[in-house]
Tab-separated table of C-alpha atoms and ligand atoms in Angstrom:
chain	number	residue	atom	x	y	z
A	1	UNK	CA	61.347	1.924	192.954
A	2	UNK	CA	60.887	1.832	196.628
A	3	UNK	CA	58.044	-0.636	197.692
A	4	UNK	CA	55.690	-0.320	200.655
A	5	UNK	CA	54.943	-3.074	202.758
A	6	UNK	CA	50.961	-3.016	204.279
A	7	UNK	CA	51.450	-3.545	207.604
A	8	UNK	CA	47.863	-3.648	208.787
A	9	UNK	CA	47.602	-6.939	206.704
A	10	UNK	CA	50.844	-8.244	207.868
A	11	UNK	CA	49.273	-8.073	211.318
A	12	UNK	CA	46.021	-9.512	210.175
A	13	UNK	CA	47.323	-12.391	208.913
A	14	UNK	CA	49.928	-13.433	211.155
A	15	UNK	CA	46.705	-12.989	213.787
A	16	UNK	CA	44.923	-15.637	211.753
A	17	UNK	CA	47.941	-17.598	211.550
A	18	UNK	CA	48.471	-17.758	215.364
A	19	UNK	CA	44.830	-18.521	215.707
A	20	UNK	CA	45.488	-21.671	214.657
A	21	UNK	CA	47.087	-23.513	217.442
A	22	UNK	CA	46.685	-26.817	220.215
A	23	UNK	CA	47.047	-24.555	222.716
A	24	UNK	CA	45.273	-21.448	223.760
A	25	UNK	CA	46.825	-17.760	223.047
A	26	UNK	CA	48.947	-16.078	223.191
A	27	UNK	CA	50.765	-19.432	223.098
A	28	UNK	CA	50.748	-21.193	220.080
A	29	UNK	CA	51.128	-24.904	219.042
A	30	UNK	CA	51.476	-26.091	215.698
A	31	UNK	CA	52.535	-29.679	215.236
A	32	UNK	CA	53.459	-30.939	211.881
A	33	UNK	CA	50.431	-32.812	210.210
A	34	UNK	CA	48.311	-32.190	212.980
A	35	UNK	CA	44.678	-30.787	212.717
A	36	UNK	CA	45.906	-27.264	213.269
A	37	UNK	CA	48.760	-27.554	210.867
A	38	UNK	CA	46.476	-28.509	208.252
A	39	UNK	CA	44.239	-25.474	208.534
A	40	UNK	CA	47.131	-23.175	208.688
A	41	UNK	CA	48.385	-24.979	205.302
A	42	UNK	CA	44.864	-24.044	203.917
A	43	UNK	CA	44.742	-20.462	205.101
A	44	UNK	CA	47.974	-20.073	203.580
A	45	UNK	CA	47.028	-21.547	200.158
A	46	UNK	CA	43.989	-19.396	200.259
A	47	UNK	CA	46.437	-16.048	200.885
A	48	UNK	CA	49.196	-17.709	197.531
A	49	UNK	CA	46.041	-17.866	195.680
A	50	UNK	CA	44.476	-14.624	195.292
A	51	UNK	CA	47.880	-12.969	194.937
A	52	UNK	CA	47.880	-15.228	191.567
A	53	UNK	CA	51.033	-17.657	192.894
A	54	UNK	CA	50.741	-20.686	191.173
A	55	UNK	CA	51.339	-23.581	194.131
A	56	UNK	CA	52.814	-26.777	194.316
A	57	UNK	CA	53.196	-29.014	197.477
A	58	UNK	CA	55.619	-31.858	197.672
A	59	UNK	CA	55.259	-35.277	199.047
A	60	UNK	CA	56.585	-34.212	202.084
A	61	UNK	CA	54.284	-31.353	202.243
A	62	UNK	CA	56.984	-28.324	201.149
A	63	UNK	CA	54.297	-26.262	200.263
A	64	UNK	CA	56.011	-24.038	196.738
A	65	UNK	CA	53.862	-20.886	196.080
A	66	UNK	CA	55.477	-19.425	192.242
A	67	UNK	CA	55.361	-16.042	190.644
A	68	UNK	CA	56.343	-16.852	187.264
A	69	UNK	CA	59.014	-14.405	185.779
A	70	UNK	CA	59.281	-13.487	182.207
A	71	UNK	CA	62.436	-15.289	182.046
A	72	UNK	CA	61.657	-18.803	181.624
A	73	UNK	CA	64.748	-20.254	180.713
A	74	UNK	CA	66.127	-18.533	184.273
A	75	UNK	CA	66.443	-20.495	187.286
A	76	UNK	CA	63.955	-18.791	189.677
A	77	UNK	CA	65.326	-17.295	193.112
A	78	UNK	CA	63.166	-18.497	196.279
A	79	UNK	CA	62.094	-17.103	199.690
A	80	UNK	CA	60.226	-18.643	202.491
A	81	UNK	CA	60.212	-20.278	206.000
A	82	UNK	CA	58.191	-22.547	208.314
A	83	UNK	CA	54.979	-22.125	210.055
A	84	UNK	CA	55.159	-25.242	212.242
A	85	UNK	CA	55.446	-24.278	215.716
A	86	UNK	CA	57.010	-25.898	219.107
A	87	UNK	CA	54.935	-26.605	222.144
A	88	UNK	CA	53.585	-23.197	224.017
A	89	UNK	CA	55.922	-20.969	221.438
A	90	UNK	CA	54.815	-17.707	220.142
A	91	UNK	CA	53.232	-16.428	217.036
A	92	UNK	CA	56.266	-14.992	214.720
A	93	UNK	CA	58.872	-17.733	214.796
A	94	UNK	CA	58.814	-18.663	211.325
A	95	UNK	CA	55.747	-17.229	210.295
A	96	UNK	CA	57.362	-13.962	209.574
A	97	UNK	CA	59.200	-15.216	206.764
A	98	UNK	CA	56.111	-16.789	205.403
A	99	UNK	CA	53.581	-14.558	205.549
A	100	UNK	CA	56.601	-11.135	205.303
A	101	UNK	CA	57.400	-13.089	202.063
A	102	UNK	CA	54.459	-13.136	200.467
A	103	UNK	CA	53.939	-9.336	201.412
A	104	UNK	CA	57.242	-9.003	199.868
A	105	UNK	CA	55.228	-10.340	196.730
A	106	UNK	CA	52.482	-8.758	196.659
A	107	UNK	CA	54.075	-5.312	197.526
A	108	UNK	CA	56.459	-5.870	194.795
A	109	UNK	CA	53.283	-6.662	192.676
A	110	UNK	CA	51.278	-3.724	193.365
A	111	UNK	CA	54.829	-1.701	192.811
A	112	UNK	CA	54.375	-3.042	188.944
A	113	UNK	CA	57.836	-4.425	189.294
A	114	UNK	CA	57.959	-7.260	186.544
A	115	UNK	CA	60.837	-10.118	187.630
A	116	UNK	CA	62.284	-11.720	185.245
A	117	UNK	CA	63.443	-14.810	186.880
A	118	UNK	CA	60.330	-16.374	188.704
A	119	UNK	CA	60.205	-16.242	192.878
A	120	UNK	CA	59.334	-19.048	194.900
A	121	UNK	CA	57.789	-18.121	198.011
A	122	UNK	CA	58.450	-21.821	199.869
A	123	UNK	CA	56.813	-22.868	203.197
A	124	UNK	CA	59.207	-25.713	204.611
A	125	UNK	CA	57.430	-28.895	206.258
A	126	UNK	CA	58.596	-29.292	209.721
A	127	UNK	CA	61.455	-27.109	210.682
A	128	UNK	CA	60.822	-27.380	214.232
A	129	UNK	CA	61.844	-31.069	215.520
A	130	UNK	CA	58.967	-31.704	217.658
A	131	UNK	CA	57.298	-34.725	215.876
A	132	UNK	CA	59.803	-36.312	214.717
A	133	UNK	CA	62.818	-35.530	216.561
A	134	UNK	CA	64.714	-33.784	214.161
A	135	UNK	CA	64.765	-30.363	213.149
A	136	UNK	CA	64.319	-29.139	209.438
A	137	UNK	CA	62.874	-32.154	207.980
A	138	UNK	CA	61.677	-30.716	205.097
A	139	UNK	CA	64.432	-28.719	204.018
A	140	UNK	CA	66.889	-31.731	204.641
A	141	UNK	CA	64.987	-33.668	202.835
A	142	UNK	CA	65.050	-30.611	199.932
A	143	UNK	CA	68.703	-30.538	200.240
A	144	UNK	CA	69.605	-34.341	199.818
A	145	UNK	CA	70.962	-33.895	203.649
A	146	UNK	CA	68.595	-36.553	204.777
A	147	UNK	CA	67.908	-40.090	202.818
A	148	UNK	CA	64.398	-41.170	201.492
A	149	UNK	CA	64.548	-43.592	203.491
A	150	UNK	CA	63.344	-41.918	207.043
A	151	UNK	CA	59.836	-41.803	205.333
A	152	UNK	CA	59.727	-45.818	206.924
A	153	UNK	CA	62.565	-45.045	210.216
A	154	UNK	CA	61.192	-41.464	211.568
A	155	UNK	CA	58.145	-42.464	213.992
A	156	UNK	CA	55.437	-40.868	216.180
A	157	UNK	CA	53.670	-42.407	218.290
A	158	UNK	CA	53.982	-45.506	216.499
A	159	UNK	CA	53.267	-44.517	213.062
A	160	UNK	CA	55.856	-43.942	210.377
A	161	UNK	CA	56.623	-40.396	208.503
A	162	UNK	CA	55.239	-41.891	205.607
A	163	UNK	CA	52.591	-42.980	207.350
A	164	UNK	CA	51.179	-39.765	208.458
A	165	UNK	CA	52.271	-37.731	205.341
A	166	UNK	CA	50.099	-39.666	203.276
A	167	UNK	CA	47.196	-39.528	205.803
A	168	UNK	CA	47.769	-35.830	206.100
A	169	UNK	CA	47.005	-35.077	201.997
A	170	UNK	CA	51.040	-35.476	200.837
A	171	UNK	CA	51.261	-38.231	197.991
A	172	UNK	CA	53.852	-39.293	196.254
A	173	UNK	CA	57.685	-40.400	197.064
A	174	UNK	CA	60.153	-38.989	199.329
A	175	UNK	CA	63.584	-39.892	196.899
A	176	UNK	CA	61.415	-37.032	194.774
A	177	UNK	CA	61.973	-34.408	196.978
A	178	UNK	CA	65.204	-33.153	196.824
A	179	UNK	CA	66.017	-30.220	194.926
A	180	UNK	CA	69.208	-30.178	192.077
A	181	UNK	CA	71.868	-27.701	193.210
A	182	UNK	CA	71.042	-25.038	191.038
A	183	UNK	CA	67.388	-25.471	190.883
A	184	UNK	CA	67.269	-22.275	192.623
A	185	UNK	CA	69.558	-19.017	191.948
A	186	UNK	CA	68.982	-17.720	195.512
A	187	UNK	CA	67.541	-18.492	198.441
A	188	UNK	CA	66.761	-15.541	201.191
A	189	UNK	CA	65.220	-15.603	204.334
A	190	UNK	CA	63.074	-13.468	207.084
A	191	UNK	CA	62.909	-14.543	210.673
A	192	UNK	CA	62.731	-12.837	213.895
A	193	UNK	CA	66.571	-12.927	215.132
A	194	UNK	CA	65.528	-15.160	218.618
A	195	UNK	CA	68.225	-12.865	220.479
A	196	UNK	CA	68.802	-9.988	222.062
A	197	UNK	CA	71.260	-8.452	220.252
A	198	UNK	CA	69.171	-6.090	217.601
A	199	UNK	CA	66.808	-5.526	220.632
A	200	UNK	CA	69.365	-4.290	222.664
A	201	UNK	CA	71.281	-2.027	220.108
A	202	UNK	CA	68.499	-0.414	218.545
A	203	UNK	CA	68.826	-1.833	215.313
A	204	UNK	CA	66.537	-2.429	212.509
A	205	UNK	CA	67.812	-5.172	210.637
A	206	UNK	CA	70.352	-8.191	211.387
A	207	UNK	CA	72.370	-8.916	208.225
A	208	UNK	CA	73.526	-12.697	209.103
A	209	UNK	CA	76.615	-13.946	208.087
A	210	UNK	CA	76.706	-17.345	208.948
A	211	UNK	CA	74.283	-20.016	210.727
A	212	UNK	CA	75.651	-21.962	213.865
A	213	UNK	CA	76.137	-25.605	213.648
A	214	UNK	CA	73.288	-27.620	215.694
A	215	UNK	CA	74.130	-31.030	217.052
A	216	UNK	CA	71.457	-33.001	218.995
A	217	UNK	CA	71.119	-36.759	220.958
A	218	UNK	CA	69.701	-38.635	223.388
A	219	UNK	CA	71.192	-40.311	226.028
A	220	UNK	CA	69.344	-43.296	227.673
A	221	UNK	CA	70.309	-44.186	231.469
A	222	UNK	CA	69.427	-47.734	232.634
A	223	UNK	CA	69.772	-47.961	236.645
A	224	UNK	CA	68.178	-50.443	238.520
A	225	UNK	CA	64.586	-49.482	240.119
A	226	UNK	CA	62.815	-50.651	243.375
A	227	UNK	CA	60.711	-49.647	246.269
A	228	UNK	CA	61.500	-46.249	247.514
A	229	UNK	CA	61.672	-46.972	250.869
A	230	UNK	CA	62.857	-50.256	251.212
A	231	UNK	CA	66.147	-49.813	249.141
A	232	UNK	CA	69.323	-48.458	251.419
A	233	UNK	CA	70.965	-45.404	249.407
A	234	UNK	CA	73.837	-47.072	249.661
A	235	UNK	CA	72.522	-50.061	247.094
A	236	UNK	CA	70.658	-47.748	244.897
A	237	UNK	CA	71.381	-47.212	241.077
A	238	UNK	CA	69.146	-44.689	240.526
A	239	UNK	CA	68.953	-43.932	236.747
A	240	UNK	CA	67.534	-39.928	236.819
A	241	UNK	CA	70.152	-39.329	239.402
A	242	UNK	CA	73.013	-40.474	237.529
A	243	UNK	CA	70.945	-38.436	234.151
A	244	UNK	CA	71.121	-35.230	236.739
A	245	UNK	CA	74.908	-35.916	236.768
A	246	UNK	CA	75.385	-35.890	233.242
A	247	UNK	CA	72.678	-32.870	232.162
A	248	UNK	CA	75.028	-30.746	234.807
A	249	UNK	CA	78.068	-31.943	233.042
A	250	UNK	CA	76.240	-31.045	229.513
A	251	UNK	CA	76.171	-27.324	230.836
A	252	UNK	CA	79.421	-27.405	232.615
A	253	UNK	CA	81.200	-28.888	228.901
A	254	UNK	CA	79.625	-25.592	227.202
A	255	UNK	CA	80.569	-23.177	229.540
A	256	UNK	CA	84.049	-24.670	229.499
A	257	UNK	CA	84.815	-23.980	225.894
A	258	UNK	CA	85.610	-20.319	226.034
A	259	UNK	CA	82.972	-19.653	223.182
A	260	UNK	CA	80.528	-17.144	223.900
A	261	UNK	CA	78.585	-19.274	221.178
A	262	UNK	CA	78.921	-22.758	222.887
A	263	UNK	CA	75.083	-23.337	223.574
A	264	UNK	CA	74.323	-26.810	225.156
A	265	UNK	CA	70.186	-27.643	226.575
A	266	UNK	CA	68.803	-30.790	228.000
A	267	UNK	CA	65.528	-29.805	226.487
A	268	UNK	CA	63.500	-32.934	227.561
A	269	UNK	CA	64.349	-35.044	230.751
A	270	UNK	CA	61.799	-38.444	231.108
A	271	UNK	CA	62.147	-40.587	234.069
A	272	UNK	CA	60.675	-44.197	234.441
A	273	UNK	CA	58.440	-45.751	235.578
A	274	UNK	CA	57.703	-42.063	237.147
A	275	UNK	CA	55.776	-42.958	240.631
A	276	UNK	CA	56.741	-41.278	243.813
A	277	UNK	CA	57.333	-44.525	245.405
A	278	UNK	CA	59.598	-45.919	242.613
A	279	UNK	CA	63.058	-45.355	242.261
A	280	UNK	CA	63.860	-44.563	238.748
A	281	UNK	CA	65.136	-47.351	236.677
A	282	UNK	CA	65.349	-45.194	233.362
A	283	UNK	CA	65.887	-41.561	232.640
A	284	UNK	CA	65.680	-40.297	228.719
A	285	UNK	CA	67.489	-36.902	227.861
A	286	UNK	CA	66.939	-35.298	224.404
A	287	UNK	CA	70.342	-33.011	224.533
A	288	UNK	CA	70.965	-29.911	222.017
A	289	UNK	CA	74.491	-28.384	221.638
A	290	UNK	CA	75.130	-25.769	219.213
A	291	UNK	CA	78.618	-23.198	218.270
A	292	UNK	CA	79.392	-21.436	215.010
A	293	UNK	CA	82.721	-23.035	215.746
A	294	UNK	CA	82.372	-26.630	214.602
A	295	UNK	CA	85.676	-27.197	217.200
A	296	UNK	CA	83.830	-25.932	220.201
A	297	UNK	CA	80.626	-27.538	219.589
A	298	UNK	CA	82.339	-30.860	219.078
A	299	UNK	CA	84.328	-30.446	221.923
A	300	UNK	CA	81.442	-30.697	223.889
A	301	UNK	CA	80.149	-33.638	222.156
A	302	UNK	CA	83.755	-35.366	223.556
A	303	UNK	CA	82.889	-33.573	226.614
A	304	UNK	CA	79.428	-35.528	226.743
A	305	UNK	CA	80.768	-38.665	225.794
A	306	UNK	CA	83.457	-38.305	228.574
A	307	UNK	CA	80.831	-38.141	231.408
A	308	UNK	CA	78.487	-40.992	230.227
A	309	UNK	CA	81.778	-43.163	230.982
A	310	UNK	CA	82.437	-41.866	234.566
A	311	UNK	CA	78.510	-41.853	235.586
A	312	UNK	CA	78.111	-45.286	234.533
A	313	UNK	CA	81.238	-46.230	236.713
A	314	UNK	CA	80.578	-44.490	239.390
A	315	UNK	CA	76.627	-44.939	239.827
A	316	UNK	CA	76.620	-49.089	238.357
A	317	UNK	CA	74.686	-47.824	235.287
A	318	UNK	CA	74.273	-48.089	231.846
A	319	UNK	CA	74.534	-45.101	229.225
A	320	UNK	CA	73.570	-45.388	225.592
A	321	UNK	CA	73.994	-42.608	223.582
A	322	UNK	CA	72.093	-42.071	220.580
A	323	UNK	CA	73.319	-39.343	217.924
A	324	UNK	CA	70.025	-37.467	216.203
A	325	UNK	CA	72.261	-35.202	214.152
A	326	UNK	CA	75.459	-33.095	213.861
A	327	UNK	CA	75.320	-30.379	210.861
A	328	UNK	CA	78.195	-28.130	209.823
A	329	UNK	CA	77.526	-24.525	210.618
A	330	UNK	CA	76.423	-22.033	206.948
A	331	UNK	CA	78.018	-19.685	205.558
A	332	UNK	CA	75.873	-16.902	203.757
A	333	UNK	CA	76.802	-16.276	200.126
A	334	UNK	CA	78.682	-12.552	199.676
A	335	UNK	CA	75.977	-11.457	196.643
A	336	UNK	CA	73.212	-11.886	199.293
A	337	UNK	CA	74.694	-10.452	202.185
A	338	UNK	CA	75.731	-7.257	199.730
A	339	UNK	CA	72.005	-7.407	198.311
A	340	UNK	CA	70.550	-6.824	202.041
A	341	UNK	CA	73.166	-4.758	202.930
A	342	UNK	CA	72.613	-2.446	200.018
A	343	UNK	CA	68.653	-2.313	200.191
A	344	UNK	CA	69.269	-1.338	204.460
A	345	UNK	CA	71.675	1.140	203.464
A	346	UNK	CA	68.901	2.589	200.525
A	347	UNK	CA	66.252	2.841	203.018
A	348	UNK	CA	68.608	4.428	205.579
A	349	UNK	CA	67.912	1.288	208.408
A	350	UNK	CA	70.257	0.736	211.071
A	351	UNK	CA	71.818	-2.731	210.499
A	352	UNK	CA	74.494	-5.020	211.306
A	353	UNK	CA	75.953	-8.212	210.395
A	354	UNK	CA	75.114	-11.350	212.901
A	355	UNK	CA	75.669	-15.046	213.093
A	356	UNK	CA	72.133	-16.991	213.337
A	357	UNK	CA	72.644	-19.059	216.933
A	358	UNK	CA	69.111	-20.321	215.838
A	359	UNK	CA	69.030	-22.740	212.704
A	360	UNK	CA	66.507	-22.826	210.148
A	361	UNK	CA	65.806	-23.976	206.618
A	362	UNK	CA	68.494	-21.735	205.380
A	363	UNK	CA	70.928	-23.896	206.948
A	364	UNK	CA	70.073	-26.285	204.405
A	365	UNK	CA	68.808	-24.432	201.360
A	366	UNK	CA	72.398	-23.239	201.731
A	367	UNK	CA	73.576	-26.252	200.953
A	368	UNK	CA	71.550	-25.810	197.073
A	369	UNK	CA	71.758	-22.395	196.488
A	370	UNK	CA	73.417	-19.232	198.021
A	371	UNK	CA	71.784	-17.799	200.497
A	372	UNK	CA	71.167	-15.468	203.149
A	373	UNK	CA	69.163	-14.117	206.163
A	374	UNK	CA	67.043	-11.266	207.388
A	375	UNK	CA	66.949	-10.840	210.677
A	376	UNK	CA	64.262	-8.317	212.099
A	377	UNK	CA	64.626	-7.682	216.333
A	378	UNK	CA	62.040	-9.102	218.498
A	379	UNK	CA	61.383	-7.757	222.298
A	380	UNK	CA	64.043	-8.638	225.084
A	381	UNK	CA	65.402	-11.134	222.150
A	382	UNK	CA	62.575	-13.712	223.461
A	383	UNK	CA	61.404	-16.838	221.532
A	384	UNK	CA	59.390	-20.015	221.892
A	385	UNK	CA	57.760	-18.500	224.266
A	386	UNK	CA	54.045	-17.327	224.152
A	387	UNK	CA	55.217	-13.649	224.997
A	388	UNK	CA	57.721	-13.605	221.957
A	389	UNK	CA	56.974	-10.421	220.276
A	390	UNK	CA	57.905	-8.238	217.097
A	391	UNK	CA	56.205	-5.050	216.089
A	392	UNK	CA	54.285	-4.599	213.023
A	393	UNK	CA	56.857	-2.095	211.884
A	394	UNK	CA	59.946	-4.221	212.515
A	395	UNK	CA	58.060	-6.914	210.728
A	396	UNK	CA	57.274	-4.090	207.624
A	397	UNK	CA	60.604	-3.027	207.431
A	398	UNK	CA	61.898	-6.866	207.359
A	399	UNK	CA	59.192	-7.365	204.530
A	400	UNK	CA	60.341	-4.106	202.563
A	401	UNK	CA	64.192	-5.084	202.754
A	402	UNK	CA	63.317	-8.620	201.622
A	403	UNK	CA	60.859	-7.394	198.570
A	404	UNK	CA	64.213	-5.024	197.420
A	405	UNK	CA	66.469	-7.886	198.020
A	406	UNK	CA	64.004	-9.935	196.022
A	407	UNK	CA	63.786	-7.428	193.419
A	408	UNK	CA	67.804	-6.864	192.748
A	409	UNK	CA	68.066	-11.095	192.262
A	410	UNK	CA	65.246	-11.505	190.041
A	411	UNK	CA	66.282	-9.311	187.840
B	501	HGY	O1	65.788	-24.539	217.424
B	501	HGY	C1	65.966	-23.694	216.543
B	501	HGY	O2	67.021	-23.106	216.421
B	501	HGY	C2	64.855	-23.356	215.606
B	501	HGY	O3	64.081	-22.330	216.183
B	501	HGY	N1	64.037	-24.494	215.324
B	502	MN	MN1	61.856	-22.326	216.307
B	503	MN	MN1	62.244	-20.630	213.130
């Protein structure tokens, strides 16, 4: 049975999709529980409903489209990803394993192919970290990697998760969320790979083997501030200067592991009270360091730690730092890696196996059911960007792998 995915709707609705966005195209915006978000939620429950998926949105706003199997008594396998999107990003990050999975559906549907265990198609709340600070709230939360409790401690501009859940439609009690091991029998997942590696060799699909291990923090510098021209540079403490110092140690700590992995990005620099006439008497980095190797990435953790302690010496500051998160890296289960690999190899696609640098909700659903990944290339290996880019074909052939991987665990 070899399924056809339609691409022409593929590109349709990931058109809509984008169209929904704080920020004018080809950028796209997407904040969690913001106006924009909302409407893409409703498009999307629009799309679950006329392919006949029966839906079912947590309280934190996991959004759970089913189509039942004939296997009740079966623990159903699941697909999905996010739709949220960072500031000024692009139009496929996560929304390729949305809308590609339900493609995967309804191409398996029109194929007459009857599963027997049911398939989730599962839209994750929040996998980007924008609003709240952390990435894959959602699926955390769906995991039992994050406790109920952030529903009162996560904030945004001044108002609680909670908060702005309920306000947003999502009822209901975070310590329900989480999801038994076992509630699901498989979990696989499409995204655009986010490198340049499939790109660059020509290659249709990117079997992934393993997800890299994120770590993120922020480091708070407290200086001492004053008039810009009547303090001497020799009396200054001058808190974004000493931040400079440490942000160039950050990348200096990842280049010195010896890991072509080691990632490390000071992704958001604030100084206060930011006036040109004002010396800085705070600087805020938010700080992201990532390595398949749990060694290397952790090394430059110590690394980071290492160069708060001479800054403050040397510059007569203060350094707090304040851990976000630090997740082991995934492993993707053999039976799903084989499953992909066999459905490339029936369709005669030219694929490879590939650790994720990116995380996503895999990282976590791994953590509750075996899982994998299905990487499809996108242009130059570009994301979050506005000019990230994957062809309707490479995103057809994604969806077409994924509906026979779909197919072969369902039963
Ligand atoms: O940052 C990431 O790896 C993901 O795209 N949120
Ligand atoms: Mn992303
Ligand atoms: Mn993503």
């Amino acid at each position: 049975m070899s399924v056809t995915a339609d691409i022409q709707r593929l590109r349709t609705e990931l058109g809509k999709l984008a169209s929904f966005s704080e920020t004018p195209a080809p950028a796209v915006t997407r904040v969690v529980f913001g106006d924009m978000d909302l409407r893409a939620r409703d498009y999307l429950k629009t799309l679950f409903a006329e392919a006949s998926l029966v839906v079912h949105e947590d309280p934190v706003g996991n959004t759970f489209a089913r189509w039942l199997g004939r296997g009740k008594s079966l623990s159903p396998i699941a697909t999905g990803s996010h739709c949220d999107a960072i500031p000024n990003a692009g139009r496929f990050d996560g929304t390729v394993g949305v809308i590609g999975g339900l493609e995967a559906i309804r191409a398996l549907q029109r194929s007459g192919f009857e599963p027997q265990r049911s398939i989730d198609l599962v839209m994750f709340t929040a996998e980007e970290p924008t609003r709240f600070g952390i990435g894959c709230l959602g699926s955390r939360l769906i995991s039992g990697a994050l406790d109920s409790s952030v529903g009162d401690t996560l904030t945004s501009e001044g108002r609680t998760l909670n908060e702005l859940r309920l306000a947003a439609g999502f009822s209901g009690r975070l310590i329900d969320v989480p999801l038994s091991p076992g509630a699901y029998g498989a979990f696989v997942e499409l995204h655009i790979e986010q490198g340049p590696i499939l790109d660059r060799e020509q290659l249709d699909i990117g079997v992934v083997t393993a997800i890299a291990a994120p770590a993120s923090l922020r480091i708070i510098v407290d200086g001492e501030g004053g008039h810009a021209g009547a303090v001497m540079m020799s009396d200054r403490h001058d808190a974004f200067l000493a931040a400079a110092e440490i942000a160039l140690a950050i990348e200096a700590a990842a280049r010195a592991t010896g890991s072509p992995d080691t990632v490390a990005t000071t992704g958001v620099c604030e100084v206060f009270p930011g006036a040109i006439n004002s010396i800085p008497s705070q600087a805020r980095l938010d700080v992201d360091v990532r390595d398949v190797d749990l060694r290397c990435r952790d090394a430059v953790l110590a690394a980071i730690t290492a160069a708060c302690d001479g800054v403050e010496g040397r510059r007569g500051v203060t350094v707090r730092l304040e851990p976000i998160n630090a997740d082991p890296p995934a492993r993707c289960a053999s039976p799903i890696v084989n499953a992909i690999t066999t459905a490339c190899e029936t369709r005669g696609l030219r694929h490879r196996t590939m650790v994720s640098r990116a995380y996503h909700d895999s990282l976590f659903m791994s953590r509750i059911a075996p899982t994998g990944m299905i990487f499809i290339p996108c242009r130059d290996g570009i994301s979050h960007r506005p000019d990230e880019y994957a062809s309707p074909e490479a995103i057809g052939r994604g969806t077409e792998v994924l509906a026979d991987t779909l197919a072969a665990l369902a039963g």
